[in-house]
Coordinates of C-alpha atoms in Angstrom, one line a residue:
Chain A
M12 CA 174.1 236.0 -16.6
R13 CA 173.7 239.5 -17.9
V14 CA 176.8 241.8 -18.0
S15 CA 176.5 245.5 -18.5
Y16 CA 178.3 247.1 -21.4
D17 CA 180.4 249.2 -19.0
E18 CA 181.4 246.2 -17.0
L19 CA 182.3 244.2 -20.1
K20 CA 184.4 246.9 -21.6
S21 CA 186.3 247.6 -18.3
E22 CA 187.0 243.9 -17.9
L23 CA 188.3 243.6 -21.4
K24 CA 190.4 246.7 -20.9
R25 CA 191.8 245.4 -17.6
V26 CA 192.9 242.1 -19.3
L27 CA 194.4 243.9 -22.3
I28 CA 196.4 246.2 -19.9
S29 CA 197.5 243.1 -18.0
R30 CA 198.9 241.7 -21.3
G31 CA 201.0 244.7 -21.9
F32 CA 198.8 247.2 -23.8
E33 CA 199.1 250.9 -22.9
P34 CA 195.8 252.2 -21.4
E35 CA 194.9 254.2 -24.4
A36 CA 195.3 251.3 -26.8
A37 CA 193.5 249.0 -24.4
E38 CA 190.6 251.5 -24.3
I39 CA 190.3 251.4 -28.2
G40 CA 190.6 247.6 -28.3
A41 CA 188.1 247.0 -25.5
S42 CA 185.6 249.4 -27.0
I43 CA 185.7 247.7 -30.4
I44 CA 185.1 244.3 -28.9
A45 CA 182.4 245.5 -26.6
D46 CA 180.7 247.6 -29.3
N47 CA 180.5 244.6 -31.6
S48 CA 178.7 242.5 -29.0
R49 CA 176.4 245.4 -28.1
D50 CA 175.6 246.1 -31.7
G51 CA 174.2 242.7 -32.4
V52 CA 177.3 241.1 -34.0
P53 CA 178.2 238.5 -31.3
S54 CA 180.1 236.5 -33.9
H55 CA 182.9 239.2 -33.9
G56 CA 182.9 240.5 -30.4
L57 CA 183.4 239.0 -26.9
N58 CA 183.4 235.4 -28.3
R59 CA 186.8 236.1 -29.9
F60 CA 188.4 237.4 -26.8
P61 CA 189.9 234.1 -25.5
A62 CA 191.5 233.6 -28.9
I63 CA 192.8 237.2 -28.8
V64 CA 194.4 236.6 -25.4
K65 CA 195.9 233.3 -26.7
F66 CA 197.4 235.1 -29.7
I67 CA 198.9 237.8 -27.5
D68 CA 200.5 235.1 -25.2
E69 CA 201.8 233.3 -28.3
G70 CA 203.3 236.5 -29.9
A71 CA 200.9 236.6 -32.9
I72 CA 199.6 239.9 -31.5
N73 CA 202.2 242.2 -30.1
P74 CA 200.7 244.8 -27.7
H75 CA 203.8 247.1 -28.0
R76 CA 203.9 247.5 -31.8
H77 CA 202.3 250.3 -33.8
P78 CA 201.7 250.5 -37.5
V79 CA 204.3 252.5 -39.6
K80 CA 204.1 253.9 -43.1
L81 CA 206.2 252.1 -45.6
N82 CA 205.5 253.9 -48.8
G83 CA 203.1 256.4 -50.4
V84 CA 202.2 258.1 -53.6
G85 CA 199.6 260.9 -53.1
A86 CA 196.4 259.4 -51.9
L87 CA 197.6 255.8 -51.8
E88 CA 199.8 254.4 -49.0
Q89 CA 201.3 251.1 -47.8
W90 CA 201.6 250.5 -44.1
D91 CA 203.2 247.8 -42.0
G92 CA 201.0 246.7 -39.0
Q93 CA 204.1 245.1 -37.3
L94 CA 201.7 242.5 -35.8
G95 CA 200.1 245.0 -33.5
F96 CA 196.5 244.3 -32.5
G97 CA 194.3 244.0 -35.7
P98 CA 191.4 246.3 -34.6
I99 CA 193.8 249.0 -33.5
N100 CA 195.9 248.7 -36.7
A101 CA 192.7 248.8 -38.8
S102 CA 191.5 251.9 -36.9
I103 CA 194.7 253.7 -37.5
A104 CA 194.7 252.7 -41.2
M105 CA 191.2 254.0 -41.6
D106 CA 192.0 257.2 -39.8
R107 CA 194.8 257.8 -42.2
A108 CA 192.6 257.0 -45.2
I109 CA 190.1 259.6 -43.9
E110 CA 193.0 262.1 -43.6
L111 CA 194.1 261.4 -47.1
A112 CA 190.5 261.7 -48.4
G113 CA 190.4 265.1 -46.7
Q114 CA 193.5 266.1 -48.6
Y115 CA 193.0 264.5 -52.0
G116 CA 189.3 263.7 -52.2
L117 CA 190.1 260.0 -52.0
G118 CA 192.3 258.0 -49.7
C119 CA 193.4 254.3 -49.7
V120 CA 195.6 252.6 -47.2
A121 CA 196.9 249.0 -47.5
L122 CA 198.1 247.3 -44.4
K123 CA 200.3 244.2 -44.0
N124 CA 201.6 242.3 -41.0
T125 CA 198.3 242.6 -39.1
N126 CA 195.8 240.1 -37.7
H127 CA 192.0 239.6 -37.4
W128 CA 190.2 243.0 -37.3
L129 CA 187.1 241.4 -35.9
R130 CA 184.0 243.1 -37.4
G131 CA 184.9 244.9 -40.7
G132 CA 181.9 247.2 -40.3
T133 CA 183.7 248.9 -37.4
Y134 CA 186.0 250.6 -39.8
G135 CA 183.3 251.4 -42.4
L136 CA 181.3 253.2 -39.7
R137 CA 184.5 255.0 -38.6
A138 CA 184.7 256.5 -42.1
A139 CA 181.0 257.3 -42.2
D140 CA 181.3 259.1 -38.8
A141 CA 183.9 261.3 -40.5
G142 CA 181.6 262.0 -43.4
C143 CA 183.3 259.6 -45.8
I144 CA 182.1 256.7 -47.8
G145 CA 184.1 253.8 -46.4
I146 CA 185.0 250.7 -48.4
C147 CA 187.0 248.0 -46.6
M148 CA 188.4 244.6 -47.6
T149 CA 190.8 242.1 -46.2
N150 CA 192.5 239.0 -47.6
T151 CA 192.2 235.5 -46.2
F152 CA 193.4 232.1 -47.2
P153 CA 191.6 229.9 -49.7
N154 CA 188.8 228.6 -47.5
M155 CA 185.9 228.2 -49.9
P156 CA 185.1 226.5 -53.2
P157 CA 183.7 228.7 -56.0
W158 CA 180.0 228.1 -57.0
G159 CA 179.8 224.6 -58.4
G160 CA 183.2 223.6 -57.2
T161 CA 184.3 221.3 -54.4
E162 CA 187.9 222.3 -53.7
K163 CA 188.8 225.3 -51.5
R164 CA 190.2 227.8 -54.0
I165 CA 188.9 231.2 -53.0
G166 CA 188.6 233.2 -49.8
N167 CA 185.4 234.3 -48.1
N168 CA 186.9 237.7 -47.4
P169 CA 184.6 240.3 -45.9
F170 CA 183.4 243.2 -48.0
I171 CA 182.2 246.5 -46.4
I172 CA 180.6 249.6 -47.7
A173 CA 179.4 252.3 -45.3
I174 CA 177.6 255.4 -46.5
P175 CA 177.2 258.3 -44.1
Q176 CA 173.8 259.8 -43.3
K177 CA 173.4 263.2 -41.6
S178 CA 171.2 261.5 -39.0
G179 CA 174.1 259.3 -37.9
E180 CA 172.1 256.2 -38.9
H181 CA 174.6 255.3 -41.6
V182 CA 173.9 252.7 -44.2
L183 CA 176.2 249.7 -43.7
L184 CA 176.8 246.7 -45.9
D185 CA 179.1 244.3 -44.0
M186 CA 179.2 240.8 -45.4
A187 CA 181.3 237.7 -45.7
Q188 CA 181.6 236.4 -49.2
S189 CA 180.5 233.0 -47.9
Q190 CA 176.8 232.3 -47.1
F191 CA 177.8 232.6 -43.4
S192 CA 181.1 233.9 -41.9
F193 CA 183.0 231.4 -39.8
G194 CA 182.2 233.6 -36.8
K195 CA 178.5 233.3 -37.6
L196 CA 178.8 229.5 -37.9
Q197 CA 180.4 229.5 -34.4
T198 CA 177.5 231.7 -33.1
Y199 CA 174.9 229.1 -34.4
S200 CA 177.0 226.3 -33.1
L201 CA 177.3 227.7 -29.6
A202 CA 173.6 228.4 -29.5
G203 CA 172.9 224.7 -30.6
K204 CA 170.9 226.0 -33.6
K205 CA 170.7 224.9 -37.2
L206 CA 171.4 227.6 -39.9
P207 CA 168.3 229.2 -41.4
V208 CA 169.3 228.1 -44.9
T209 CA 171.9 225.7 -46.3
G210 CA 175.4 227.1 -45.4
G211 CA 177.9 224.6 -46.8
Y212 CA 179.0 221.0 -47.2
D213 CA 179.8 218.4 -44.5
K214 CA 183.1 216.5 -44.8
D215 CA 181.4 213.9 -47.1
G216 CA 180.3 216.6 -49.6
N217 CA 176.6 216.8 -48.6
L218 CA 174.9 220.1 -48.4
T219 CA 173.9 220.9 -44.8
D220 CA 172.4 223.5 -42.5
D221 CA 174.3 222.0 -39.5
P222 CA 177.0 224.6 -38.5
N223 CA 179.1 221.9 -36.7
A224 CA 179.1 219.6 -39.8
I225 CA 180.5 222.6 -41.8
L226 CA 183.1 223.5 -39.2
D227 CA 184.2 219.9 -38.7
G228 CA 186.0 219.3 -41.9
G229 CA 183.4 220.6 -44.3
E230 CA 183.3 223.7 -46.5
V231 CA 181.3 226.9 -46.6
L232 CA 179.2 227.9 -49.6
P233 CA 179.8 231.2 -51.4
T234 CA 177.1 233.8 -50.7
D235 CA 173.9 233.7 -52.7
M236 CA 173.8 237.5 -52.7
Q237 CA 171.8 237.4 -49.6
V238 CA 173.5 240.5 -48.5
R239 CA 172.9 241.7 -45.0
I240 CA 172.2 245.4 -45.2
M241 CA 171.9 246.8 -41.8
R242 CA 170.9 250.3 -40.7
M243 CA 172.8 250.8 -37.6
L244 CA 172.1 253.2 -34.8
I245 CA 175.5 254.6 -33.7
Chain B
M25 CA 178.1 236.5 -94.4
R26 CA 181.5 237.1 -92.9
V27 CA 182.7 240.7 -92.7
S28 CA 186.3 241.6 -91.9
Y29 CA 187.1 243.7 -88.9
D30 CA 188.5 246.5 -91.0
E31 CA 185.4 246.6 -93.2
L32 CA 183.1 246.6 -90.2
K33 CA 185.0 249.3 -88.5
S34 CA 185.2 251.5 -91.6
E35 CA 181.4 251.1 -92.2
L36 CA 180.6 252.0 -88.6
K37 CA 182.9 255.0 -88.9
R38 CA 181.3 256.1 -92.2
V39 CA 177.8 256.0 -90.7
L40 CA 178.9 257.9 -87.5
I41 CA 180.5 260.6 -89.7
S42 CA 177.3 260.8 -91.8
R43 CA 175.4 261.4 -88.5
G44 CA 177.6 264.4 -87.6
F45 CA 180.6 263.0 -85.7
E46 CA 184.0 264.5 -86.3
P47 CA 186.3 261.9 -87.9
E48 CA 188.5 261.5 -84.8
A49 CA 185.4 260.8 -82.5
A50 CA 183.9 258.5 -85.2
E51 CA 187.2 256.5 -85.2
I52 CA 187.0 256.0 -81.4
G53 CA 183.4 255.1 -81.4
A54 CA 183.7 252.7 -84.4
S55 CA 186.8 251.0 -82.8
I56 CA 185.0 250.4 -79.6
I57 CA 181.9 248.8 -81.3
A58 CA 184.0 246.7 -83.7
D59 CA 186.5 245.6 -80.9
N60 CA 183.6 244.4 -78.7
S61 CA 182.3 242.2 -81.5
R62 CA 185.8 241.0 -82.4
D63 CA 186.7 240.2 -78.8
G64 CA 183.8 237.8 -78.4
V65 CA 181.3 240.1 -76.7
P66 CA 178.6 240.3 -79.5
S67 CA 176.0 241.3 -76.9
H68 CA 177.6 244.8 -76.7
G69 CA 179.0 245.4 -80.2
L70 CA 177.6 245.6 -83.7
N71 CA 174.1 244.4 -82.5
R72 CA 173.6 247.7 -80.7
F73 CA 174.4 249.9 -83.7
P74 CA 170.9 250.2 -85.1
A75 CA 169.8 251.5 -81.6
I76 CA 172.7 253.9 -81.5
V77 CA 171.8 255.4 -84.8
K78 CA 168.2 255.7 -83.7
F79 CA 169.3 257.5 -80.5
I80 CA 171.5 259.9 -82.5
D81 CA 168.5 260.6 -84.8
E82 CA 166.2 261.1 -81.8
G83 CA 168.7 263.4 -80.1
A84 CA 169.4 261.1 -77.1
I85 CA 173.0 260.9 -78.3
N86 CA 174.5 264.2 -79.5
P87 CA 177.5 263.8 -81.8
H88 CA 178.6 267.4 -81.3
R89 CA 178.9 267.4 -77.5
H90 CA 182.0 266.7 -75.4
P91 CA 182.2 266.0 -71.6
V92 CA 183.1 269.0 -69.4
K93 CA 184.4 269.0 -65.8
L94 CA 181.9 270.3 -63.3
N95 CA 183.7 270.0 -60.0
G96 CA 186.7 268.5 -58.4
V97 CA 188.5 268.0 -55.2
G98 CA 192.0 266.5 -55.7
A99 CA 191.7 263.0 -57.1
L100 CA 187.9 263.0 -57.3
E101 CA 186.0 264.8 -60.1
Q102 CA 182.5 265.3 -61.4
W103 CA 182.0 265.5 -65.1
D104 CA 179.0 266.3 -67.3
G105 CA 178.8 264.1 -70.4
Q106 CA 176.3 266.5 -72.1
L107 CA 174.6 263.6 -73.8
G108 CA 177.7 263.0 -76.0
F109 CA 178.2 259.3 -77.2
G110 CA 178.5 257.0 -74.2
P111 CA 181.6 255.1 -75.2
I112 CA 183.5 258.3 -76.1
N113 CA 182.3 260.0 -72.8
A114 CA 183.4 256.9 -70.8
S115 CA 186.8 256.8 -72.6
I116 CA 187.4 260.4 -71.8
A117 CA 186.4 259.9 -68.2
M118 CA 188.7 256.9 -67.8
D119 CA 191.6 258.8 -69.4
R120 CA 191.0 261.6 -66.9
A121 CA 190.9 259.0 -64.0
I122 CA 194.2 257.6 -65.2
E123 CA 195.7 261.1 -65.3
L124 CA 194.5 261.8 -61.8
A125 CA 195.9 258.4 -60.6
G126 CA 199.3 259.4 -62.1
Q127 CA 199.1 262.6 -60.1
Y128 CA 197.5 261.4 -56.8
G129 CA 198.0 257.6 -56.8
L130 CA 194.2 257.2 -57.1
G131 CA 191.7 258.8 -59.4
C132 CA 187.9 258.7 -59.6
V133 CA 185.7 260.4 -62.2
A134 CA 181.9 260.4 -61.9
L135 CA 180.0 261.2 -65.2
K136 CA 176.4 262.3 -65.6
N137 CA 174.2 263.1 -68.6
T138 CA 175.7 260.2 -70.7
N139 CA 174.2 257.1 -72.3
H140 CA 175.0 253.4 -72.8
W141 CA 178.8 252.8 -72.7
L142 CA 178.3 249.3 -74.4
R143 CA 180.9 246.9 -72.9
G144 CA 182.1 248.2 -69.5
G145 CA 185.2 246.1 -69.9
T146 CA 186.4 248.4 -72.6
Y147 CA 187.2 251.1 -70.0
G148 CA 188.7 248.6 -67.5
L149 CA 191.1 247.4 -70.2
R150 CA 191.9 251.1 -71.1
A151 CA 193.0 251.6 -67.5
A152 CA 195.0 248.3 -67.5
D153 CA 196.8 249.3 -70.7
A154 CA 197.9 252.4 -68.8
G155 CA 199.3 250.3 -66.0
C156 CA 196.4 251.0 -63.6
I157 CA 193.8 248.8 -61.9
G158 CA 190.5 249.9 -63.4
I159 CA 187.2 249.7 -61.4
C160 CA 184.1 250.8 -63.3
M161 CA 180.4 251.0 -62.5
T162 CA 177.3 252.5 -64.0
N163 CA 173.8 253.0 -62.6
T164 CA 170.7 251.8 -64.3
F165 CA 167.0 251.8 -63.4
P166 CA 165.4 249.1 -61.1
N167 CA 165.1 246.2 -63.5
M168 CA 165.6 243.2 -61.3
P169 CA 164.1 241.8 -58.1
P170 CA 166.5 241.0 -55.2
W171 CA 167.1 237.2 -54.5
G172 CA 163.8 235.8 -53.2
G173 CA 161.8 238.8 -54.4
T174 CA 159.4 239.2 -57.3
E175 CA 159.3 243.0 -57.8
K176 CA 161.9 244.9 -59.7
R177 CA 163.6 247.0 -57.0
I178 CA 167.4 246.9 -57.8
G179 CA 169.5 247.4 -60.9
N180 CA 171.6 244.8 -62.8
N181 CA 174.4 247.4 -63.1
P182 CA 177.6 246.1 -64.6
F183 CA 180.7 245.8 -62.4
I184 CA 184.2 245.8 -63.8
I185 CA 187.7 245.2 -62.4
A186 CA 190.7 245.1 -64.7
I187 CA 194.2 244.2 -63.4
P188 CA 197.2 245.0 -65.6
Q189 CA 199.6 242.2 -66.5
K190 CA 203.1 243.0 -68.0
S191 CA 202.3 240.6 -70.8
G192 CA 199.3 242.7 -71.9
E193 CA 197.0 239.8 -71.2
H194 CA 195.2 241.7 -68.5
V195 CA 192.9 240.0 -66.0
L196 CA 189.4 241.3 -66.6
L197 CA 186.2 240.8 -64.5
D198 CA 183.3 242.3 -66.5
M199 CA 179.9 241.2 -65.3
A200 CA 176.3 242.2 -65.1
Q201 CA 174.8 241.8 -61.6
S202 CA 172.0 239.7 -63.2
Q203 CA 172.5 236.1 -64.2
F204 CA 172.6 237.4 -67.8
S205 CA 172.9 240.9 -69.1
F206 CA 170.0 242.1 -71.3
G207 CA 172.5 242.2 -74.2
K208 CA 173.3 238.5 -73.5
L209 CA 169.6 237.6 -73.4
Q210 CA 169.2 239.3 -76.8
T211 CA 172.2 237.4 -78.2
Y212 CA 170.7 234.0 -77.2
S213 CA 167.3 235.2 -78.5
L214 CA 168.8 236.2 -81.9
A215 CA 170.6 232.8 -82.1
G216 CA 167.3 231.0 -81.3
K217 CA 168.9 229.3 -78.3
K218 CA 167.9 228.6 -74.7
L219 CA 170.1 229.9 -71.9
P220 CA 172.6 227.4 -70.4
V221 CA 171.0 227.9 -66.9
T222 CA 167.9 229.4 -65.5
G223 CA 168.1 233.2 -66.2
G224 CA 164.9 234.7 -64.9
Y225 CA 161.1 234.6 -64.6
D226 CA 158.5 234.7 -67.4
K227 CA 155.6 237.1 -67.2
D228 CA 153.7 234.6 -65.1
G229 CA 156.5 234.3 -62.5
N230 CA 157.8 230.9 -63.6
L231 CA 161.6 230.3 -63.7
T232 CA 162.7 229.9 -67.2
D233 CA 165.8 229.4 -69.5
D234 CA 163.9 230.9 -72.5
P235 CA 165.5 234.3 -73.2
N236 CA 162.3 235.5 -75.0
A237 CA 160.1 234.7 -72.1
I238 CA 162.3 236.8 -69.8
L239 CA 162.5 239.7 -72.3
D240 CA 158.8 239.6 -73.0
G241 CA 157.4 241.0 -69.7
G242 CA 159.5 238.8 -67.4
E243 CA 162.3 239.5 -65.0
V244 CA 166.0 238.7 -64.8
L245 CA 167.4 236.9 -61.8
P246 CA 170.3 238.3 -59.8
T247 CA 173.7 236.7 -60.5
D248 CA 174.6 233.5 -58.6
M249 CA 178.2 234.7 -58.3
Q250 CA 178.9 232.8 -61.6
V251 CA 181.2 235.6 -62.4
R252 CA 182.7 235.5 -65.8
I253 CA 186.4 236.0 -65.4
M254 CA 188.0 236.4 -68.8
R255 CA 191.7 236.6 -69.6
M256 CA 191.7 238.7 -72.7
L257 CA 194.3 239.0 -75.4
I258 CA 194.6 242.7 -76.2

């Protein structure tokens, strides 16, 4: 079944409004999710929506809350996301960083009490659209062994650098620090495909290219610097 | 032969003064070189001094020039190093970034017309001593193939993050983006030792742990994320 972008976005928006979002916030959230699927990043788009709805219903995402500034010193600010929707919180934080960069040449916003922002590249491109170099990071829990290790001690946190181009075809680096993000493992799993290269260990500690074996009690491998540099058409 | 730190530093200073440096600048330069050797980074200390003297004599390092600010917007500034001595230029640039961070919360200084800064960690630790997180990068020429490639297309630029600790034992990441920096290859070569792991290709394209085979027309390998995190006693 093929669903048009407009239909997908309007359905996502309808559901977000039904869960308590204001129409404007629902428009932003639905756009980010639909754009990620449209832009060839299915691992961080529509596939996450059932979990998002579940998190709203469980209270882990609060559709009524908006981020507030806690503290600031010049170009550096701390914000509290108040458990609002991650992609909206991250968009507001990046917009504020862009504003600070306009004022000070640089801007940095740290955000706490938030949740999964989906594709990190969204916010890098948001900076690039505003003519800024965007650098974005999040934390995560220790879900990966360091190279040569077997115990999960470090995170596979995403790392994003976006560099604006006048043409609008910005340069974007958007990578997990694992060989494959967990979203990418799920994409291969859903497609019934093996990974193109070894991606981690199975639960018995054997290297494997089977995404299910990694997801089912195994461990991801750290990235081999096979960075995925994408030139994206906005 | 064992040479004391004080004797080493005073000899370095004497030679720098003999080549035209003012005593204060010679003190800074000699300290950085001697500290690097003392702190267990022989690849970026005394061993570089003959090349430094050669560069001074050839005019690639000018002992009489000081960096000047070209441009600035708030916390972001461009400086021209005027081919002064790299470690002194880099120290002045970091001191200015620290000053900007005090004023704006963040500070960033870009420096052109400079030369090798020796150990990048020097400037990260300088930031940490001032209570700042220090992030330092330089450019280089394309001297390394990307993973899976054979042609030199990317640089092995150093990457530094220093995080201050109240104890003074700052956390320091100071790494080349190649498996081994060229300075480290020279250290193993001088010691007549093999590398502990494969470090690059020889001139015929074979993987090797022989530093001389890599230096003699071969190529370094990109890092395998074997980052070298050092806790340093200042």
